[in-house]
Coordinates of C-alpha atoms in Angstrom, one line a residue:
M1 CA 187.5 97.7 151.5
Q2 CA 189.7 99.4 148.9
K3 CA 188.3 102.7 147.5
S4 CA 187.8 103.0 143.8
P5 CA 190.2 105.5 142.1
T6 CA 187.4 106.7 139.8
M7 CA 186.6 109.9 141.7
R8 CA 190.3 110.9 142.0
L9 CA 190.8 110.3 138.3
L10 CA 187.7 112.3 137.4
F11 CA 188.9 115.1 139.7
G12 CA 192.3 115.0 138.0
L13 CA 190.7 115.0 134.6
F14 CA 188.5 118.0 135.6
V15 CA 191.6 119.9 136.9
T16 CA 193.5 119.1 133.7
L17 CA 190.7 120.3 131.5
A18 CA 190.2 123.5 133.5
A19 CA 194.0 124.2 133.3
V20 CA 194.0 123.6 129.5
T21 CA 190.9 125.8 129.0
T22 CA 192.3 128.6 131.2
F23 CA 195.7 128.5 129.5
S24 CA 194.1 128.3 126.0
G25 CA 191.9 131.4 126.8
Y26 CA 194.9 133.3 128.1
Q27 CA 196.9 132.5 125.0
L28 CA 194.0 133.5 122.8
R29 CA 193.8 136.8 124.6
Q30 CA 197.5 137.3 124.1
L31 CA 197.1 136.5 120.4
S32 CA 194.2 139.0 120.2
Y33 CA 196.3 141.6 121.8
L34 CA 199.2 141.0 119.4
R35 CA 196.7 141.2 116.5
D36 CA 195.4 144.5 117.7
L37 CA 198.9 145.8 118.3
Q38 CA 199.9 144.7 114.8
T39 CA 196.9 146.1 112.9
K40 CA 196.1 149.2 115.0
K41 CA 199.5 150.4 115.9
I42 CA 202.4 148.9 114.0
D43 CA 200.9 148.6 110.6
L44 CA 199.1 152.0 111.0
N45 CA 202.4 153.6 112.1
R46 CA 204.2 152.1 109.1
H47 CA 201.7 153.4 106.7
D48 CA 201.9 156.8 108.3
S49 CA 205.7 156.8 108.2
L50 CA 205.5 156.0 104.4
L51 CA 203.2 159.0 104.0
L52 CA 205.5 161.2 106.1
L53 CA 208.4 160.1 103.9
R54 CA 206.4 161.0 100.8
I55 CA 205.6 164.5 102.4
Q56 CA 209.3 164.8 103.4
N57 CA 210.4 164.0 99.8
D58 CA 208.0 166.6 98.4
V59 CA 209.3 169.2 101.0
N60 CA 212.9 168.4 100.0
T61 CA 212.0 168.8 96.4
L62 CA 210.5 172.2 97.3
G63 CA 213.8 173.1 98.9
L64 CA 215.7 172.2 95.8
K65 CA 213.3 174.1 93.7
L66 CA 213.6 177.1 96.0
Q67 CA 217.4 177.0 95.7
E68 CA 217.2 176.7 92.0
M69 CA 214.6 179.6 91.8
T70 CA 216.6 182.0 94.0
E71 CA 219.9 181.3 92.3
S72 CA 218.5 181.6 88.8
R73 CA 219.5 184.6 86.6
P74 CA 217.6 186.3 83.7
P75 CA 216.2 185.4 81.4
V76 CA 214.9 182.7 83.8
T77 CA 212.1 184.2 86.0
I78 CA 210.4 183.2 89.1
K79 CA 207.1 182.9 87.3
Q80 CA 208.4 179.9 85.4
F81 CA 208.6 177.9 88.6
Q82 CA 205.0 178.4 89.6
S83 CA 203.7 175.3 87.8
E84 CA 206.2 173.0 89.6
F85 CA 205.2 174.5 92.9
E86 CA 201.5 174.0 92.2
R87 CA 202.0 170.4 91.3
L88 CA 204.0 169.8 94.5
R89 CA 201.3 171.8 96.4
G90 CA 198.5 169.4 95.2
D91 CA 200.6 166.3 96.0
L92 CA 201.4 167.6 99.5
S93 CA 197.8 168.5 100.2
K94 CA 196.7 165.0 99.4
A95 CA 199.5 163.4 101.4
V96 CA 198.8 165.6 104.5
R97 CA 195.0 164.8 104.3
A98 CA 195.8 161.1 104.1
D99 CA 198.3 161.4 107.0
A100 CA 195.7 163.1 109.1
Q101 CA 193.5 160.0 108.7
L102 CA 196.3 157.5 109.4
M103 CA 197.7 159.6 112.3
P104 CA 198.7 157.2 115.1
Q105 CA 196.8 157.4 118.4
T106 CA 200.0 158.1 120.2
R107 CA 200.6 161.4 118.2
R108 CA 199.3 164.5 119.9
A109 CA 196.8 166.4 117.9
E110 CA 198.7 169.7 118.3
R111 CA 201.7 168.2 116.5
Q112 CA 199.6 167.4 113.5
A113 CA 198.0 170.9 113.7
E114 CA 201.5 172.5 113.8
L115 CA 202.5 170.5 110.7
E116 CA 199.4 171.7 108.8
A117 CA 199.8 175.3 110.0
S118 CA 203.4 175.3 108.9
L119 CA 202.5 174.0 105.5
Q120 CA 199.7 176.5 105.2
N121 CA 202.0 179.4 106.1
F122 CA 204.6 178.1 103.6
W123 CA 202.0 178.2 100.8
M124 CA 200.7 181.6 101.8
L125 CA 204.2 183.0 101.6
C126 CA 204.8 181.1 98.3
D127 CA 201.7 182.8 96.9
R128 CA 203.1 186.1 97.9
V129 CA 206.4 185.4 96.2
F130 CA 204.6 184.6 92.9
D131 CA 202.4 187.7 93.3
E132 CA 205.4 189.9 93.7
A133 CA 207.0 188.3 90.6
A134 CA 203.8 188.8 88.6
Q135 CA 203.8 192.5 89.5
G136 CA 207.3 192.8 88.1
R137 CA 209.1 193.0 91.4
E138 CA 211.4 190.1 90.6
Q139 CA 214.2 191.1 93.0
T140 CA 211.8 191.5 95.9
A141 CA 210.3 188.1 95.1
R142 CA 213.7 186.5 95.1
E143 CA 214.6 188.1 98.4
I144 CA 211.4 186.8 100.1
A145 CA 212.0 183.3 98.6
A146 CA 215.7 183.3 99.7
K147 CA 215.0 184.3 103.2
Q148 CA 211.5 183.7 104.5
L149 CA 210.3 181.0 102.2
T150 CA 213.5 179.0 102.7
D151 CA 213.2 179.3 106.5
H152 CA 209.6 178.0 106.3
Q153 CA 210.8 175.1 104.2
I154 CA 213.5 174.2 106.8
V155 CA 211.0 174.4 109.7
L156 CA 208.6 172.2 107.7
A157 CA 211.3 169.7 107.1
R158 CA 212.3 169.6 110.8
R159 CA 208.7 169.1 111.8
L160 CA 208.5 166.1 109.4
S161 CA 211.7 164.7 110.8
G162 CA 210.4 165.0 114.3
L163 CA 207.2 163.2 113.3
L164 CA 209.2 160.4 111.7
E165 CA 211.4 160.0 114.7
D166 CA 208.3 159.8 116.9
N167 CA 206.9 157.1 114.6
N168 CA 210.2 155.2 114.7
E169 CA 210.3 155.4 118.5
M170 CA 206.7 154.2 118.8
E171 CA 207.4 151.3 116.4
A172 CA 210.5 150.4 118.4
R173 CA 208.4 150.3 121.6
A174 CA 205.8 148.2 119.9
D175 CA 208.4 145.8 118.6
G176 CA 209.7 145.5 122.2
I177 CA 206.2 144.8 123.4
V178 CA 205.7 142.1 120.7
A179 CA 209.0 140.5 121.6
A180 CA 208.2 140.6 125.3
V181 CA 204.8 139.0 124.6
Y182 CA 206.3 136.3 122.4
T183 CA 209.0 135.6 125.0
G184 CA 206.5 135.4 127.7
A185 CA 204.2 133.2 125.7
E186 CA 207.0 130.9 124.8
R187 CA 208.1 130.6 128.4
Q188 CA 204.6 130.1 129.6
T189 CA 204.0 127.4 126.9
Y190 CA 207.1 125.6 128.1
L191 CA 206.1 125.8 131.7
F192 CA 202.5 124.7 130.9
L193 CA 203.9 121.8 128.8
A194 CA 206.2 120.7 131.6
A195 CA 203.3 121.0 134.1
T196 CA 201.0 119.0 131.7
I197 CA 203.7 116.3 131.2
A198 CA 204.2 116.1 135.0
T199 CA 200.5 115.9 135.5
I200 CA 200.1 113.2 132.9
L201 CA 203.1 111.3 134.4
I202 CA 201.7 111.5 137.9
T203 CA 198.3 110.5 136.7
S204 CA 199.7 107.6 134.7
L205 CA 201.8 106.4 137.7
Y206 CA 198.7 106.6 139.9
M207 CA 196.6 104.7 137.4
I208 CA 199.3 102.1 137.0
Q209 CA 199.5 101.7 140.8
S210 CA 195.8 101.6 141.2
N211 CA 195.4 99.1 138.3
R212 CA 198.2 97.0 139.9
R213 CA 196.4 96.9 143.2
I214 CA 193.1 96.0 141.4
F215 CA 194.8 93.3 139.4
D216 CA 196.5 91.9 142.5
R217 CA 193.1 91.9 144.2
L218 CA 191.5 90.2 141.2
E219 CA 194.3 87.7 141.1
A220 CA 193.9 86.9 144.7
L221 CA 190.1 86.6 144.2
S222 CA 190.8 84.3 141.2
K223 CA 193.1 82.2 143.3
Q224 CA 190.5 82.0 146.0
R225 CA 187.8 81.1 143.4
R226 CA 190.0 78.3 142.0
V227 CA 190.7 77.0 145.5
L228 CA 187.0 77.1 146.3
A229 CA 186.1 75.4 143.0
A230 CA 188.7 72.7 143.7
R231 CA 187.3 72.2 147.1
L232 CA 183.7 72.1 145.9
I233 CA 184.6 69.6 143.1
S234 CA 186.6 67.5 145.6
V235 CA 183.7 67.5 148.1
Q236 CA 181.3 66.6 145.2
E237 CA 183.5 63.7 144.2
E238 CA 183.8 62.5 147.8
V239 CA 180.1 62.7 148.2
L240 CA 179.5 60.8 145.0
R241 CA 182.1 58.2 146.0
S242 CA 180.5 57.8 149.4
I243 CA 177.0 57.5 147.9
S244 CA 178.4 55.0 145.3
R245 CA 180.0 53.0 148.1
E246 CA 176.9 53.0 150.2
L247 CA 174.8 51.9 147.3
H248 CA 177.2 49.1 146.4
D249 CA 178.0 47.9 149.8
E250 CA 174.9 48.4 151.9
F251 CA 171.9 48.4 149.6
G252 CA 173.5 46.0 147.2
Q253 CA 174.0 43.4 150.0
I254 CA 170.5 44.0 151.2
L255 CA 169.0 43.4 147.7
T256 CA 171.3 40.4 147.2
A257 CA 170.1 39.0 150.5
V258 CA 166.4 39.7 149.6
G259 CA 166.9 37.9 146.3
A260 CA 168.5 34.9 148.1
M261 CA 165.7 34.7 150.6
L262 CA 163.2 34.8 147.8
G263 CA 165.0 31.9 146.1
R264 CA 164.9 29.8 149.3
A265 CA 161.2 30.6 149.7
E266 CA 160.6 29.5 146.2
R267 CA 162.3 26.1 146.8
K268 CA 160.3 25.3 150.0
G269 CA 157.8 22.9 148.4
I270 CA 155.6 25.3 146.7
P271 CA 153.7 23.6 143.9
P272 CA 154.8 24.7 140.4
D273 CA 151.3 25.8 139.4
S274 CA 150.8 27.8 142.6
P275 CA 150.0 31.5 142.1
F276 CA 152.3 32.3 145.0
R277 CA 155.3 30.8 143.1
T278 CA 154.5 33.1 140.2
E279 CA 154.4 36.2 142.4
L280 CA 157.6 35.2 144.1
Q281 CA 159.3 35.0 140.7
E282 CA 158.0 38.4 139.7
V283 CA 159.3 39.9 143.0
R284 CA 162.6 38.2 142.5
E285 CA 163.0 39.6 139.0
I286 CA 162.1 43.1 140.2
T287 CA 164.7 42.8 143.0
Q288 CA 167.3 41.6 140.5
N289 CA 166.5 44.5 138.1
T290 CA 166.7 46.9 141.0
L291 CA 170.0 45.5 142.0
E292 CA 171.4 45.9 138.5
K293 CA 170.1 49.5 138.2
M294 CA 171.5 50.3 141.6
R295 CA 174.9 48.9 140.6
S296 CA 174.8 50.8 137.3
L297 CA 173.9 54.0 139.2
S298 CA 176.8 53.3 141.7
Q299 CA 179.2 53.0 138.7
M300 CA 177.9 56.2 137.2
L301 CA 178.3 58.1 140.4
H302 CA 181.9 57.0 140.8
P303 CA 183.2 54.4 138.3
A304 CA 185.4 52.0 140.2
I305 CA 187.0 51.1 136.9
L306 CA 188.8 54.4 137.0
D307 CA 190.6 53.5 140.2
D308 CA 191.2 49.9 139.1
Y309 CA 192.1 50.2 135.4
G310 CA 192.6 53.9 134.7
L311 CA 191.1 56.5 132.4
V312 CA 191.3 54.6 129.1
K313 CA 189.2 51.7 130.3
G314 CA 186.9 54.0 132.1
I315 CA 186.1 55.9 128.9
E316 CA 185.7 52.7 126.9
W317 CA 183.3 51.4 129.5
Y318 CA 181.3 54.6 129.6
G319 CA 181.1 54.6 125.8
G320 CA 179.1 51.4 125.9
V321 CA 177.0 52.6 128.8
F322 CA 176.2 55.8 127.0
H323 CA 175.2 53.9 123.9
R324 CA 172.8 51.7 125.9
Q325 CA 171.3 54.6 127.8
T326 CA 170.8 57.0 124.8
G327 CA 170.9 54.9 121.7
I328 CA 173.7 57.1 120.3
E329 CA 176.4 55.0 118.6
T330 CA 179.6 56.0 120.5
L331 CA 183.0 55.1 119.1
V332 CA 186.1 55.3 121.4
R333 CA 189.4 55.5 119.5
I334 CA 192.8 55.3 121.2
E335 CA 196.0 56.6 119.4
G336 CA 199.5 56.5 120.6
E337 CA 201.2 54.6 123.4
V338 CA 198.7 54.4 126.3
V339 CA 199.9 55.9 129.6
P340 CA 197.9 54.8 132.7
I341 CA 196.1 57.8 134.2
T342 CA 194.4 57.4 137.6
G343 CA 193.5 59.5 140.6
T344 CA 192.0 63.0 140.4
T345 CA 193.3 63.6 136.8
A346 CA 191.4 60.5 135.6
T347 CA 188.3 61.6 137.5
H348 CA 188.4 65.2 136.0
C349 CA 189.0 63.9 132.4
F350 CA 186.2 61.3 132.8
R351 CA 183.7 64.0 134.1
I352 CA 184.6 66.3 131.2
V353 CA 183.9 63.5 128.6
Q354 CA 180.8 62.6 130.5
E355 CA 179.5 66.2 130.4
A356 CA 180.4 66.6 126.7
L357 CA 178.5 63.4 125.7
T358 CA 175.5 64.4 127.9
N359 CA 175.3 67.8 126.2
A360 CA 175.5 66.1 122.8
A361 CA 172.6 63.8 123.7
K362 CA 170.5 66.8 125.0
H363 CA 171.2 69.4 122.3
S364 CA 172.8 68.0 119.1
Q365 CA 170.1 65.6 117.9
T366 CA 173.0 63.4 116.7
K367 CA 172.9 59.6 116.0
S368 CA 176.6 59.0 116.5
A369 CA 179.4 60.4 118.6
E370 CA 183.2 59.8 118.8
V371 CA 185.7 60.0 121.6
Q372 CA 189.3 60.2 120.4
M373 CA 192.2 59.9 122.8
V374 CA 195.6 60.8 121.4
F375 CA 198.7 60.1 123.6
G376 CA 201.8 62.1 122.9
R377 CA 205.2 62.1 124.6
N378 CA 204.2 64.5 127.3
S379 CA 200.5 65.3 126.7
L380 CA 197.1 63.8 126.2
A381 CA 194.5 65.2 123.8
I382 CA 190.8 64.1 124.1
H383 CA 188.4 65.1 121.3
I384 CA 184.7 64.5 121.9
R385 CA 182.8 65.0 118.6
D386 CA 179.1 64.7 117.7
F387 CA 177.7 65.0 114.2
G388 CA 174.5 66.8 115.0
T389 CA 173.0 70.3 114.4
G390 CA 175.9 72.3 115.9
M391 CA 175.6 75.6 117.6
T392 CA 175.0 79.1 116.3
R393 CA 175.4 82.4 118.0
Q394 CA 171.7 83.1 117.5
R395 CA 170.8 80.1 119.5
K396 CA 170.1 80.7 123.2
G397 CA 171.9 77.5 124.0
F398 CA 175.2 78.9 122.7
K399 CA 175.7 80.7 126.0
P400 CA 177.9 78.7 128.4
G401 CA 175.9 76.9 131.0
L402 CA 176.8 75.4 134.3
G403 CA 178.0 72.2 132.6
V404 CA 180.5 74.1 130.4
I405 CA 181.6 76.2 133.4
A406 CA 182.2 73.0 135.4
M407 CA 184.2 71.6 132.5
R408 CA 186.5 74.6 132.4
E409 CA 186.9 74.6 136.2
R410 CA 188.0 70.9 136.0
T411 CA 190.4 71.8 133.1
E412 CA 192.1 74.5 135.2
L413 CA 192.5 72.1 138.1
I414 CA 194.6 69.7 135.9
S415 CA 196.5 72.5 134.1
G416 CA 194.8 71.7 130.8
K417 CA 193.3 73.6 127.9
L418 CA 189.6 73.3 126.8
D419 CA 188.4 74.4 123.4
I420 CA 184.8 74.2 122.1
T421 CA 184.2 74.5 118.4
S422 CA 181.0 74.2 116.4
T423 CA 179.8 74.4 112.9
P424 CA 176.1 74.7 112.1
G425 CA 174.9 71.5 110.5
S426 CA 178.2 69.6 111.1
G427 CA 178.3 69.1 114.9
T428 CA 180.3 70.2 117.9
T429 CA 183.8 69.3 119.0
V430 CA 185.1 69.5 122.6
S431 CA 188.9 69.3 122.7
L432 CA 190.7 68.8 126.0
S433 CA 194.5 68.9 126.2
I434 CA 196.4 68.1 129.4
P435 CA 200.1 67.6 130.2
L436 CA 201.2 64.2 131.4
R437 CA 203.1 64.0 134.6
Q438 CA 206.6 62.7 134.4
D439 CA 205.9 60.0 137.0
E440 CA 203.1 58.6 134.8
V441 CA 205.4 58.5 131.7
A442 CA 208.1 56.9 133.8
L443 CA 205.7 54.3 135.1
E444 CA 204.6 53.4 131.6
M445 CA 208.3 53.1 130.5
D446 CA 209.0 50.9 133.5
I447 CA 206.1 48.6 132.7
S448 CA 207.2 48.4 129.0
D449 CA 210.7 47.5 130.1
E450 CA 209.5 44.8 132.4
I451 CA 207.3 43.3 129.7
G452 CA 210.2 43.4 127.2
E453 CA 212.5 41.6 129.7
A454 CA 209.8 39.0 130.4
V455 CA 209.4 38.1 126.7
T456 CA 213.1 38.1 125.9
P457 CA 214.4 34.5 125.7

């Protein structure tokens, strides 16, 4: 017994879903890491670099002001530069406080403390310069500003340059990490895509192979079913033919003999008014009726007219029998040039017509029916119509029964096509279409040629 591929397919589906879920989770973690790196390091570092550039710009401005202040000559005094220095001092204080809040995590705290200490020392010395100038020691103030204050400004500028270089290096490392993550994610995505495509391809090939085996098995079972159905129908027809022959030959002769014996007994000098003669006549009539019914039953089981005269005569004969049995007016119409059909093909067609008319009598409540036979060049179409109530999908009888199944089985055996159409209130039509064998067509042509030669003078 062939195992079902369902469990293997479900296992493959589970593995695929697990792989997709795992890969998706990994990629989401990578994206989260990139987001944190972008927001917590790169963006923060860039904002800090902007603040450092602002501080550096103010420090450079201080250097220019120091140079201008130390190189100035009377009547320009150092005191005149105090307001500019105060403005720069306020701006630098705000920038340094903001930088302390945005300081990157990679920067050591002592570096920030050194920057703040250098800036504080610069302002303390700057206050000393302005105090000396305020006390009238202009030359001393200029010397302090030219030597000590300028050196502090240079140290402060160098510290800022170092911090900017650290930020640039950290940003370069972060960019390298981001590039590496993107490259790895791209490579992993391609690998996962290739693995997914390979898995889908393998699964599809396995499904195709499994489906092919299943369809081959179904086809083999279908062939076996058709062979079995053909054998069953053949056995059924043989049994019916045997029963028909037995009824006709054995019981028919017996009933015929009984009727003859009763006739001889009636002629043996029995008085015409004798009660015994009356009883003999009744028994003789019963025997004759039984003989007729038996012959009719024999014909219904296997009409000998099919073997002797073909399908057309058989259906015409059955139309009259069906009318007498059911009271339904049955019209048989023949169109086209008739081709003699005998053998199993005639038997199957006859049984299909018989079953269709029987169903019409049982279910349609019709008073008339029609059998139309249309002969074409290489095909025969038979349409069995009734004019009754028709079928609807809500009716329980709409489901195909054994009779319809048997009709379809017989249709397959003769390579035909069966269609059943119905309109509520207008009746049902059973259409059978079968191909005509070339030998049957050739036989009809030979018969026509012989008839033509016989009537030609």
